[in-house]
XYZ file of C-alpha atoms in Angstrom:
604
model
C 31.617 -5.610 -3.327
C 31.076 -8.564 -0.829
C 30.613 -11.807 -1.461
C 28.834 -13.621 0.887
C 27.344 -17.437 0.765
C 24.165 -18.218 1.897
C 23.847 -20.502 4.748
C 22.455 -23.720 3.988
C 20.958 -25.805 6.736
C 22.640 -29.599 6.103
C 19.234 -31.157 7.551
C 16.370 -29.686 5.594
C 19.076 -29.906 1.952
C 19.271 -33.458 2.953
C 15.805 -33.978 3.544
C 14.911 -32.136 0.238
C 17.073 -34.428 -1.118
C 15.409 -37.929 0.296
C 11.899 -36.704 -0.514
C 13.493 -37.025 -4.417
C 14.704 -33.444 -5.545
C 17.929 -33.004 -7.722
C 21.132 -32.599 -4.921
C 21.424 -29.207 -6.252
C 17.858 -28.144 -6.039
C 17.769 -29.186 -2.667
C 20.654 -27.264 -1.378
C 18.722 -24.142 -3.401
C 15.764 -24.310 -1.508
C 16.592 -24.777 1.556
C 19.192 -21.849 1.184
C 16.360 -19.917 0.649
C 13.777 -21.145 3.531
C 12.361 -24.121 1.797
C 11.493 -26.511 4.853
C 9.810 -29.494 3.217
C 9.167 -30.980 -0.203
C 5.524 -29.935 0.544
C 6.026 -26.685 0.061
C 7.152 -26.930 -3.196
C 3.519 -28.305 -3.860
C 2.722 -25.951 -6.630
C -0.987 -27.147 -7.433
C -3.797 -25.033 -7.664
C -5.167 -26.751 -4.795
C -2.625 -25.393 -3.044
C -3.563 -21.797 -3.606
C -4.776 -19.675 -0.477
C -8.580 -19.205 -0.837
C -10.144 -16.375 -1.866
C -12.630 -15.936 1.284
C -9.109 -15.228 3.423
C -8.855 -12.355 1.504
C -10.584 -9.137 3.445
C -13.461 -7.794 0.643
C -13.247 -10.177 -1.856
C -16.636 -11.498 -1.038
C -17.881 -8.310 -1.060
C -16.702 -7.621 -4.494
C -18.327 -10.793 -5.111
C -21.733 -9.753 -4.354
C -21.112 -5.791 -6.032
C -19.691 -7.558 -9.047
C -22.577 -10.457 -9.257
C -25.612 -7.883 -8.874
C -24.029 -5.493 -11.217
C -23.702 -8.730 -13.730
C -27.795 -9.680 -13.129
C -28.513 -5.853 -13.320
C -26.628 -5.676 -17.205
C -24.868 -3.086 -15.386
C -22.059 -1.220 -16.907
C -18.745 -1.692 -15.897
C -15.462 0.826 -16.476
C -12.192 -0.417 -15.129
C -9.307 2.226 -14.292
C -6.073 0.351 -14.855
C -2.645 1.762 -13.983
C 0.111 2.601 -16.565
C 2.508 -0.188 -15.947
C 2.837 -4.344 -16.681
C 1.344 -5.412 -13.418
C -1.734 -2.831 -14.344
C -1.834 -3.867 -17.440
C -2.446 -7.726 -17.331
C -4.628 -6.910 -13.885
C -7.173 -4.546 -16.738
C -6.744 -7.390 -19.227
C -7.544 -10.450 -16.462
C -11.042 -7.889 -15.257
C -11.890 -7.306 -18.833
C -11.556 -11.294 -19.807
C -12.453 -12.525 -16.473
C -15.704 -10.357 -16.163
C -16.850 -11.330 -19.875
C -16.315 -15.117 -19.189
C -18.186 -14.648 -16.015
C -21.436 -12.802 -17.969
C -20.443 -9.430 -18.033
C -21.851 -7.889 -20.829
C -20.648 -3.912 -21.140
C -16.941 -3.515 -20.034
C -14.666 -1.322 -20.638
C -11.555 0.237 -19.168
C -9.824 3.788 -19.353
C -5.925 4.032 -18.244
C -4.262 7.257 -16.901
C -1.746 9.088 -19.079
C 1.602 8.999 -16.968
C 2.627 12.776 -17.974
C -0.938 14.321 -18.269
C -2.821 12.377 -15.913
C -0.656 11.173 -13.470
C -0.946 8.063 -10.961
C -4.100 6.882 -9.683
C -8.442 7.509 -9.835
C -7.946 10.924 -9.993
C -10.875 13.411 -9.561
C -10.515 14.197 -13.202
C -9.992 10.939 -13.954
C -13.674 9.642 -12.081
C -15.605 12.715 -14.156
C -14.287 10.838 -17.477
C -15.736 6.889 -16.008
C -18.821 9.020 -15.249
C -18.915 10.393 -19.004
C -19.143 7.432 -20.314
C -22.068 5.796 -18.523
C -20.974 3.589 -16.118
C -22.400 2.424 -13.378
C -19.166 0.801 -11.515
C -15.814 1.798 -11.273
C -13.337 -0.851 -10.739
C -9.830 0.180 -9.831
C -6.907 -2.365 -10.499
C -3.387 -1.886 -8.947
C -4.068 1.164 -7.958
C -7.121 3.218 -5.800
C -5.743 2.848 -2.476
C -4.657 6.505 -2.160
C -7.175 7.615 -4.529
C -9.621 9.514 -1.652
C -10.201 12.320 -3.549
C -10.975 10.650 -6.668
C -12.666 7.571 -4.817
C -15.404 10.756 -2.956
C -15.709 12.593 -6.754
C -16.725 8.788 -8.717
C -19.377 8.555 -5.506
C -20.504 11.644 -5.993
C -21.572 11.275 -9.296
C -23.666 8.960 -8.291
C -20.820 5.961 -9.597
C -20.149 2.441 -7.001
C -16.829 2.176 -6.271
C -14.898 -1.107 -5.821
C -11.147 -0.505 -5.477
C -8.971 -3.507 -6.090
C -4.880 -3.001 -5.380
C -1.883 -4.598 -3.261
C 0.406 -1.113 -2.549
C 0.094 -0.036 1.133
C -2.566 2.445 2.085
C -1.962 6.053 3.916
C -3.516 7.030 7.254
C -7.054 7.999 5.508
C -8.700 4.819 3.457
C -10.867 6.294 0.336
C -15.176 5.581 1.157
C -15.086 3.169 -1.402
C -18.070 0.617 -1.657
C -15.907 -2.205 -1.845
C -11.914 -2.197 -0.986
C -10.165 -5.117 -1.617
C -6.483 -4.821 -0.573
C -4.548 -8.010 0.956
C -2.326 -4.867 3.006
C -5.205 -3.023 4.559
C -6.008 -2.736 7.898
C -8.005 -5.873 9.378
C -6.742 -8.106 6.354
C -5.617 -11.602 7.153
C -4.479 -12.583 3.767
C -0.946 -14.359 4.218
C 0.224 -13.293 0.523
C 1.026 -9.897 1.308
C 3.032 -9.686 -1.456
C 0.292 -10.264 -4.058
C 0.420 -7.915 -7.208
C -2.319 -6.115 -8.803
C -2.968 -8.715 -10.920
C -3.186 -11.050 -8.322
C -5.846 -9.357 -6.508
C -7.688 -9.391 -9.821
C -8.106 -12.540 -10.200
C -8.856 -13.337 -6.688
C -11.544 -11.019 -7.073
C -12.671 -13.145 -10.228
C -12.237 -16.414 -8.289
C -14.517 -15.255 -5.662
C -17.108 -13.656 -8.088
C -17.288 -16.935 -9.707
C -17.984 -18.933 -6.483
C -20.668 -16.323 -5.314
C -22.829 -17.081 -9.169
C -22.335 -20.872 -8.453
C -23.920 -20.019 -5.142
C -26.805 -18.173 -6.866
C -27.345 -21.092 -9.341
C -25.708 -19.761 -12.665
C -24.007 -22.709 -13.580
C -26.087 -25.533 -12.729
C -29.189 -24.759 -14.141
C -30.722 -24.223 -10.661
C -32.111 -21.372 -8.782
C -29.987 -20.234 -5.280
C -31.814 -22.545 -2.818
C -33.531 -25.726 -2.611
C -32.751 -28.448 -5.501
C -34.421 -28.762 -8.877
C -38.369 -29.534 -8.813
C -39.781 -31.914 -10.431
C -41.617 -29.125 -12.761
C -38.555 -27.620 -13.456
C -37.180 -30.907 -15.018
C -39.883 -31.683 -17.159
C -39.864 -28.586 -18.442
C -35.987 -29.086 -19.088
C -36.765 -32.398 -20.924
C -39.264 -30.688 -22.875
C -37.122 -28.401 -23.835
C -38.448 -25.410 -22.758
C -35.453 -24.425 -20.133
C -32.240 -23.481 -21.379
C -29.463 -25.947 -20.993
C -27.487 -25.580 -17.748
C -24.816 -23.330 -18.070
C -20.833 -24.497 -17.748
C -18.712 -22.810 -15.284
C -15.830 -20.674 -17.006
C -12.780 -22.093 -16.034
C -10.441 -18.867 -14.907
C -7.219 -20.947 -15.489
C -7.110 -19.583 -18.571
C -6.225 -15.896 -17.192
C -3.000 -17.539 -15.279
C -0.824 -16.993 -17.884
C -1.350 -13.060 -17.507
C -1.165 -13.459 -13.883
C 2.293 -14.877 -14.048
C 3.887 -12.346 -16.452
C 1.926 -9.403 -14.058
C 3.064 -10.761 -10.778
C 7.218 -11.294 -11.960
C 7.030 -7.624 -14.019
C 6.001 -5.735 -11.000
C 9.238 -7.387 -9.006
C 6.791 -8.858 -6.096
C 8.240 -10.921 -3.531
C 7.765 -14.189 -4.827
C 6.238 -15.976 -1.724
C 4.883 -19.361 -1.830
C 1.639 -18.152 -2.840
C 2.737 -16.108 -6.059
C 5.258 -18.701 -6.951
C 2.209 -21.205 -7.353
C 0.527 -18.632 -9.490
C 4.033 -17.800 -11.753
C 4.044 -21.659 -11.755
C 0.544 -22.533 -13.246
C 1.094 -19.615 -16.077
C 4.264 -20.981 -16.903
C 3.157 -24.147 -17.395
C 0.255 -22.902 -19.382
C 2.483 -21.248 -21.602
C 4.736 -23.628 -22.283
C 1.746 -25.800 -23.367
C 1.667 -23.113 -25.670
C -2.074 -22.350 -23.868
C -2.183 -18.544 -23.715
C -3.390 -15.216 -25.500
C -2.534 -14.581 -28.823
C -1.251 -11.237 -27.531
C 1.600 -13.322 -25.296
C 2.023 -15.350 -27.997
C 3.040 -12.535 -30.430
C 5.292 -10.900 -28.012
C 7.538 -14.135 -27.326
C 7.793 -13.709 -30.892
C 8.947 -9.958 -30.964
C 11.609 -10.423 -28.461
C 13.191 -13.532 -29.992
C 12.209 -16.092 -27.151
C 10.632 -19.559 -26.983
C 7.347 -19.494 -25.246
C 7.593 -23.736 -25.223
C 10.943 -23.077 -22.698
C 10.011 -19.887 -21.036
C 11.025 -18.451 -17.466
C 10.637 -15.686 -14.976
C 13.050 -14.129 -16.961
C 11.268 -13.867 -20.076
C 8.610 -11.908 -18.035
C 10.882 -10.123 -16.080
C 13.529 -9.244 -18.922
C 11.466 -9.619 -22.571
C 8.010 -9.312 -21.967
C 7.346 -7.185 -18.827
C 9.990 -4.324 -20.422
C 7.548 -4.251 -23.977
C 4.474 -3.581 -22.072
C 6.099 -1.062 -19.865
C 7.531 0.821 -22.494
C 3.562 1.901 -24.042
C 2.888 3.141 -20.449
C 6.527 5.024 -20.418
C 6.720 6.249 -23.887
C 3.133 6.280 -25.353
C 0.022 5.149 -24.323
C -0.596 1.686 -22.390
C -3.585 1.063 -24.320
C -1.142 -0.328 -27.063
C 0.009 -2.799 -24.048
C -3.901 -3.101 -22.627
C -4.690 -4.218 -26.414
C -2.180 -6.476 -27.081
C -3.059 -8.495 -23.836
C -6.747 -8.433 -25.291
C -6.851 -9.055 -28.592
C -8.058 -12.688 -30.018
C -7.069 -11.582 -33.383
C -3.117 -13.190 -33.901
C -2.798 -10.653 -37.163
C -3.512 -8.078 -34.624
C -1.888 -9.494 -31.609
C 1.645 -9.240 -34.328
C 0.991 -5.979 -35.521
C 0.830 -4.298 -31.667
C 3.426 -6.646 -30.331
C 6.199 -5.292 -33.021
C 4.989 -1.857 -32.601
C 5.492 -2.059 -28.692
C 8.888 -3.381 -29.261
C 9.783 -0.365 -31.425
C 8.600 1.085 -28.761
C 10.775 -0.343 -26.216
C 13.761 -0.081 -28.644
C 13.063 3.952 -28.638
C 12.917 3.454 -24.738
C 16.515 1.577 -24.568
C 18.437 4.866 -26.737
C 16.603 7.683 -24.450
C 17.929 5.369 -21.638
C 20.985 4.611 -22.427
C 21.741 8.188 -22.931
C 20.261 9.838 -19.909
C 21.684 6.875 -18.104
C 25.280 8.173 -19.184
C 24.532 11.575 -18.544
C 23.431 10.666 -15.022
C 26.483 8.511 -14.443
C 28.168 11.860 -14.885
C 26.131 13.932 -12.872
C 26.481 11.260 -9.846
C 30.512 11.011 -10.326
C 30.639 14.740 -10.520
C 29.788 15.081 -7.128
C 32.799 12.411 -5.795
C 35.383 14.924 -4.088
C 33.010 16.990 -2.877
C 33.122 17.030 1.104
C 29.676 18.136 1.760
C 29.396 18.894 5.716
C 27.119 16.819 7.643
C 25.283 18.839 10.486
C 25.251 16.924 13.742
C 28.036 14.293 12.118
C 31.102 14.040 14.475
C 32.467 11.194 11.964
C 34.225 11.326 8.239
C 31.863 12.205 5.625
C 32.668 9.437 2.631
C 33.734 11.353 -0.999
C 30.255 10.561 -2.522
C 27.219 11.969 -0.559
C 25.291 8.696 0.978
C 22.761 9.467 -0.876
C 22.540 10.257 -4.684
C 19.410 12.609 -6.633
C 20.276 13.895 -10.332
C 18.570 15.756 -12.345
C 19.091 17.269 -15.971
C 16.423 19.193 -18.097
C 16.734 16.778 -21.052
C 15.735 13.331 -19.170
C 12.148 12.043 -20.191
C 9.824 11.493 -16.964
C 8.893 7.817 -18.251
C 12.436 6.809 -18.029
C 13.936 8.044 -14.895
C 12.919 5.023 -12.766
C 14.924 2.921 -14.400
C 17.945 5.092 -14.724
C 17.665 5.339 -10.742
C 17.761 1.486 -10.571
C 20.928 1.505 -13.216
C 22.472 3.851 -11.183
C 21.840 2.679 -7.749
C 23.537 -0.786 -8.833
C 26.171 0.778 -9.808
C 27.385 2.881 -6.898
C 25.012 0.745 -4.022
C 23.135 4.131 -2.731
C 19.383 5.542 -2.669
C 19.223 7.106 -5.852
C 16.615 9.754 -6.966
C 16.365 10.652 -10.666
C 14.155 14.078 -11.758
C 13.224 14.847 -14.597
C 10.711 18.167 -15.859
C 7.119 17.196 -15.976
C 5.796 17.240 -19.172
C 1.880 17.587 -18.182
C 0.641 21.317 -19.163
C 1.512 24.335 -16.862
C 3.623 22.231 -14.878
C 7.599 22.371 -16.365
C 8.022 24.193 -13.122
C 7.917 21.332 -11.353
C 10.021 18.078 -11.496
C 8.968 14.430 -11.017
C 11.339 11.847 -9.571
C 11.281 8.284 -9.299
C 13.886 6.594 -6.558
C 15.263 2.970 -5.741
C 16.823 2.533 -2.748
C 19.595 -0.534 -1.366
C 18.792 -2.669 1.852
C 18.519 -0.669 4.962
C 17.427 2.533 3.827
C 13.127 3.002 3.802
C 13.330 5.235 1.085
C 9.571 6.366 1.466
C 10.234 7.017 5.417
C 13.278 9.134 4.061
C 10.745 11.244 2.109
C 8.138 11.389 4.957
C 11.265 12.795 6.744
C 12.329 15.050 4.494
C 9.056 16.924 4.067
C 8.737 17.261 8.126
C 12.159 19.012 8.122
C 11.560 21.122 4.911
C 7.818 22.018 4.637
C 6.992 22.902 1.434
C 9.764 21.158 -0.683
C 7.773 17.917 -1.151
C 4.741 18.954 -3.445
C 3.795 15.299 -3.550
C 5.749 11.681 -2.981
C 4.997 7.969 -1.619
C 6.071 4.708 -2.740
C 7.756 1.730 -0.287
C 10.969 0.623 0.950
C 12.925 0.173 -1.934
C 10.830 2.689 -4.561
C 9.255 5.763 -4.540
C 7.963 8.532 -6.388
C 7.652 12.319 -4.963
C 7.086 15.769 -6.912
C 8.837 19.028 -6.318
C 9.414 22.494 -7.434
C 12.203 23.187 -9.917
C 13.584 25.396 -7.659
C 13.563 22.999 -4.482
C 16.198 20.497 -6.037
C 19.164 21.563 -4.235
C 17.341 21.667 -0.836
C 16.202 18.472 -1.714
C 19.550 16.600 -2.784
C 20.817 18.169 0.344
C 17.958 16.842 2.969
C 18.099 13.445 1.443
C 21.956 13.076 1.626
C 21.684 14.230 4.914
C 19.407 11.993 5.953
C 21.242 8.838 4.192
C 24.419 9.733 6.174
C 22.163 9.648 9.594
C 20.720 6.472 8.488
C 23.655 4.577 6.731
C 26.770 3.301 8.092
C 29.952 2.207 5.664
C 28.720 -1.178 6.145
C 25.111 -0.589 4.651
C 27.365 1.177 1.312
C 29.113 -1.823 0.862
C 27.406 -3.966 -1.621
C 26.968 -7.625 -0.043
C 25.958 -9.936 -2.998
C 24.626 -13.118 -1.453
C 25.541 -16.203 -3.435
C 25.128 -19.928 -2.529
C 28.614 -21.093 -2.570
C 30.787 -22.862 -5.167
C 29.519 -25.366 -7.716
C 30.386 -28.707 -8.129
C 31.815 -29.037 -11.512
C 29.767 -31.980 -12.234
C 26.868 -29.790 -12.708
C 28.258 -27.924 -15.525
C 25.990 -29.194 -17.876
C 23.331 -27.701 -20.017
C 20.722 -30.276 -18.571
C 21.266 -28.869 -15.252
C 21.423 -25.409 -16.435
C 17.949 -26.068 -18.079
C 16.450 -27.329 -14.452
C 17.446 -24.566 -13.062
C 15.689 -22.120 -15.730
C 12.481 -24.145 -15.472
C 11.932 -23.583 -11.450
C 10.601 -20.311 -10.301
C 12.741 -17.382 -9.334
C 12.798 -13.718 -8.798
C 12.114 -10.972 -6.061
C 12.386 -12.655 -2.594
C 13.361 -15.621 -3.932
C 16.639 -14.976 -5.881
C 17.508 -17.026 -9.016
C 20.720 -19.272 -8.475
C 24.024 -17.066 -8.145
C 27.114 -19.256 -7.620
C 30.854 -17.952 -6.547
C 34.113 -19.239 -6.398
C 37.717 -18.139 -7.343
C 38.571 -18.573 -11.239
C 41.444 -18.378 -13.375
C 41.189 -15.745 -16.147
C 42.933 -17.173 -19.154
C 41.579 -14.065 -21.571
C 39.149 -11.150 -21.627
C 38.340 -8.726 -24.606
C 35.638 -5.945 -25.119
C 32.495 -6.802 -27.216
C 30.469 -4.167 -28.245
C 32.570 -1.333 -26.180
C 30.706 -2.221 -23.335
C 30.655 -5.944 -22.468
C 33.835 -7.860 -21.173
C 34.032 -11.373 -22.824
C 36.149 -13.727 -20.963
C 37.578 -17.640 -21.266
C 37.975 -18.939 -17.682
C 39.144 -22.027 -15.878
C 37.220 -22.953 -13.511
C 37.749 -26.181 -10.975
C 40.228 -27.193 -13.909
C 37.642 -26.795 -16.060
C 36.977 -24.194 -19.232
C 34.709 -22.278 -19.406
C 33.389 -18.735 -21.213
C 31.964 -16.225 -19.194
C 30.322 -12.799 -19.873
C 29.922 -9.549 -17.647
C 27.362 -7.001 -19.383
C 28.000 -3.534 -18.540
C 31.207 -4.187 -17.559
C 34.451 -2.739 -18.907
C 37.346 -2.471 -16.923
C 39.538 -5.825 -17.137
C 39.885 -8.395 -14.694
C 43.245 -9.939 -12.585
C 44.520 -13.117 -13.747
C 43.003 -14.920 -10.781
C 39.635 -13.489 -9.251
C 36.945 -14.581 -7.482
C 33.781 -14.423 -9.256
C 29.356 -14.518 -8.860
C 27.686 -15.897 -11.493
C 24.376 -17.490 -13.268
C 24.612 -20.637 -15.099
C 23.848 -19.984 -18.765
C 23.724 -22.175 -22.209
C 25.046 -20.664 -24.969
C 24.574 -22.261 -28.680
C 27.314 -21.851 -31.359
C 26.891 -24.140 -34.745
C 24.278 -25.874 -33.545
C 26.027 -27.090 -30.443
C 24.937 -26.122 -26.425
C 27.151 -24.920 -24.088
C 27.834 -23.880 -20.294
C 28.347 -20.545 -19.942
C 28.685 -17.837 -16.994
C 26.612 -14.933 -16.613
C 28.642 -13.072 -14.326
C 27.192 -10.636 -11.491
C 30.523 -9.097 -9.750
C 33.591 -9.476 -8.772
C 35.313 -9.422 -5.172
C 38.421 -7.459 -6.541
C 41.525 -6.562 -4.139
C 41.385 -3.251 -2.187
């Protein structure tokens, strides 16, 4: 591992500082492209309008007639957190806005697979809809976008992944990456684009007079308001405030690891400050609770790390209806109930991890010494292939994207992980989720292994850093080969070598929990990387906790400290130098500084 420190420019860190942000804040955000204090505006005046967003007002108008007409309305949701607060945001955004028959329908990840499948558009169309809404997903879905049409169905697709070289013939597409969009949040998640939709929608019935008692054009005769007084006209109706949906925005948008742009920080900002208010579902509410966090303090982390991982784990391991519900619910005795059963749930998910994840560890290590030949490769050919796929009949497709991520941490290569589908008539073939490191597009690597070996990919797409393909049982070794081989093309011994970017050394004046808590209150995460400090520390003892997590006592600038390195068992040199998260950890009643650290620049 590298360590390298971020640059910080002197000018804008000062400036940052005059325009009355903490010293240390400043020098954050400017390390990371902050240019004024302006920017850190997170109001929701400050949010990009929803008319710069290519289809939203034509979702508007579908969504609005389709509301006058008492038309029914079946949204098709995706199977992870980001689709999962995007159904729950249509579903409580439509009803607040006058939708009267909603529903949703989510696909099954092993049965159904990804996406408005043809299948899955015959099953909307059983249950007499009139519109199909897609959320976080639909972009890809031509086939199943042409069978909802042809059963006579509207189509508005709503979803943020990139499209493929044929758009489906929806009615309405709203997508802030398709062609001729202008949108400068192109990092928006599912959810996002929800409630964009919603924000829109709302603006086009306050056009058509739903909220102030008037009709669409021309102001209020004088008829019209003696009949009011007489009482003889309903009452003028308020506008919904969608505010209230934020909260679900923020937890979608940090799950589904979006770069956190200015836009999306704003958004992550407002639910955050919504929950801590303690202003959110009941369904939130009761999974703070479940995981043993504070909503009243909460942070990207909670969604990221607590919450996100709960929901995820009905769409893995069961059925994200569980996770859809939970969101939903405005009964607390309910919202408890599904919120403990998803984390037992997501406790199940953690052992079938944690074991494949060792197994896979010993796949991947089992092929070090083996000096694969390269063809066309004049240079060495390192131990490990530059590329890593694994695959063992026991791992559970819902899990093997995050044993890829595990495992491409720990040995900084594009990982596949396969596992046997479990859908029927199809064990012969094997699904496999990848993560790749900087440097390496893993879904271009796919497009370029299926040029070069016809036939092997039976299905795949994704994005830079994660993908998804399908192919036959029989295909792996072809396909471990033609990735590796195209990861040694592609990579140089520079790209292997982890670089962890850090910003610097810390005074030790800010070793203090108050500082530690400003820190945890701002808004980090994708694209915008939580504080990681690094300097050189004095290791004054280190001992195993739970077999698998080294505890250490450090000195740091003179000062003591504890530290702890999850996942982490080998022991450390006396002096080292160190990355690291500030921490507070509570014994007795009493706070404390502690280090979370991330690596270690070791010798050699």
């Amino acid at each position: 591992m590298k360590i390298i420190p971020r640059d910080v420019p002197p000018r804008t860190a000062w400036a940052l500082e005059q325009a009355g942000l903490h010293p240390l804040l400043a020098r954050l955000y400017a390390a990371r492209g902050v240019a004024s204090a302006d920017e850190l505006d997170d109001g929701l005046a400050r949010l990009l309008p929803p008319a710069g967003l290519r289809g939203a007002e034509a979702a508007a108008r579908l969504l609005a007639d389709a509301i006058a007409a008492d038309r029914r309305i079946c949204v098709v949701a995706d199977y992870d957190c980001d689709g999962a607060t995007a159904c729950a945001v249509a579903l409580r955004g439509l009803r607040l806005l006058g939708a009267r028959h909603v529903q949703y329908l989510v696909p099954d990840r092993v049965t159904d697979g990804y996406g408005l499948t043809p299948p899955i558009a015959e099953r909307v169309a059983a249950t007499g809809a009139d519109l199909l809404l897609t959320v976080d997903n639909g972009i890809a879905s031509v086939e199943g976008v042409a069978r909802a049409r042809e059963l006579g169905l509207s189509v508005l697709v709503t979803d943020h992944h990139l499209p493929g070289p044929e758009l489906p013939a929806a009615d309405v597409l709203v997508n802030p990456n398709q062609p001729g969009c202008d949108f400068a949040s192109k990092s928006i998640a599912g959810v996002g684009v929800m409630f964009y939709v919603l924000l829109a929608l709302r603006a086009e019935l306050r056009a058509r007079g739903a909220y102030d008692g008037r009709p669409a054009a021309g102001p209020t005769s004088s008829a019209d308001g003696e009949a009011r007084a007489a009482g003889k006209v309903a009452a003028p109706v308020q506008q919904p405030k969608l505010d209230v949906l934020l909260p679900l925005v923020a937890l979608g948008t940090v799950a589904d690891v979006v770069r956190l742009d200015a836009n999306n920080r704003r958004l992550v900002a407002q639910g955050l400050r919504r929950i801590r208010a303690g202003a959110m579902p009941c369904g939130l509410a009761a999974l703070f609770r479940a995981a043993g966090r504070r909503p009243e303090v909460a942070t990207t982390f909670d969604f990221g790390f607590a919450l996100g991982p709960r929901i995820n784990a009905a769409g893995r391991l069961a059925d994200m209806t569980l996770g859809i519900e939970c969101l939903l619910t405005d009964d607390p005795g309910r919202a408890d109930e599904l919120a403990k059963l998803l984390d037992g749930i997501n406790r199940e998910r953690r052992d079938i991890e944690g074991g494949m994840r060792e197994q896979a560890i010993r796949l991947a290590e089992s092929l070090f010494g083996m000096q694969q030949a390269v063809e066309g490769q004049d240079r060495p050919v390192a131990s490990m292939p530059a590329a890593i796929s694994v695959f063992d009949p026991e791992f559970h497709e819902g899990v093997v994207g995050i044993v890829a991520s595990r495992l491409k941490d720990r040995h900084h290569r594009p990982v596949f992980v396969f596992a046997a589908s479990g859908a029927e008539g199809k064990s012969h073939e094997l699904k496999g989720s990848g993560r790749s490191i900087p440097g390496f597009h893993l879904r271009d690597a796919l497009d370029l292994v299926a040029k070069r070996h016809p036939g092997v990919l039976l299905r795949f797409g994704g994005h830079a850093m994660a993908a998804g393909c399908t192919i036959a049982r029989a295909q792996f070794p072809v396909f471990e080969r033609a990735l590796a081989q195209v990861a040694a093309e592609w990579l140089d011994a520079a790209t292997l070598t982890r670089r962890l970017e850090t910003d610097g050394p810390i005074d030790r004046e800010y070793l203090r929990v108050e500082l530690v808590d400003t820190l945890h209150r701002e808004v980090w995460g994708q694209g915008f990387a939580p504080p990681t400090f690094s300097d050189e520390v004095e290791v004054v003892s280190q001992r195993l906790v739970g077999e698998k997590h080294l505890s250490l006592k450090l000195r740091l600038a003179g000062q003591p400290v504890d530290g702890i390195w999850f996942g982490q068992t080998e022991p450390l040199p006396p002096r080292v130098r160190l990355a690291f998260r500030l921490d507070a950890d509570e014994w007795q009643g009493v706070r404390r500084v502690r280090l979370m650290v991330e690596g270690a620049e070791l010798p050699g």
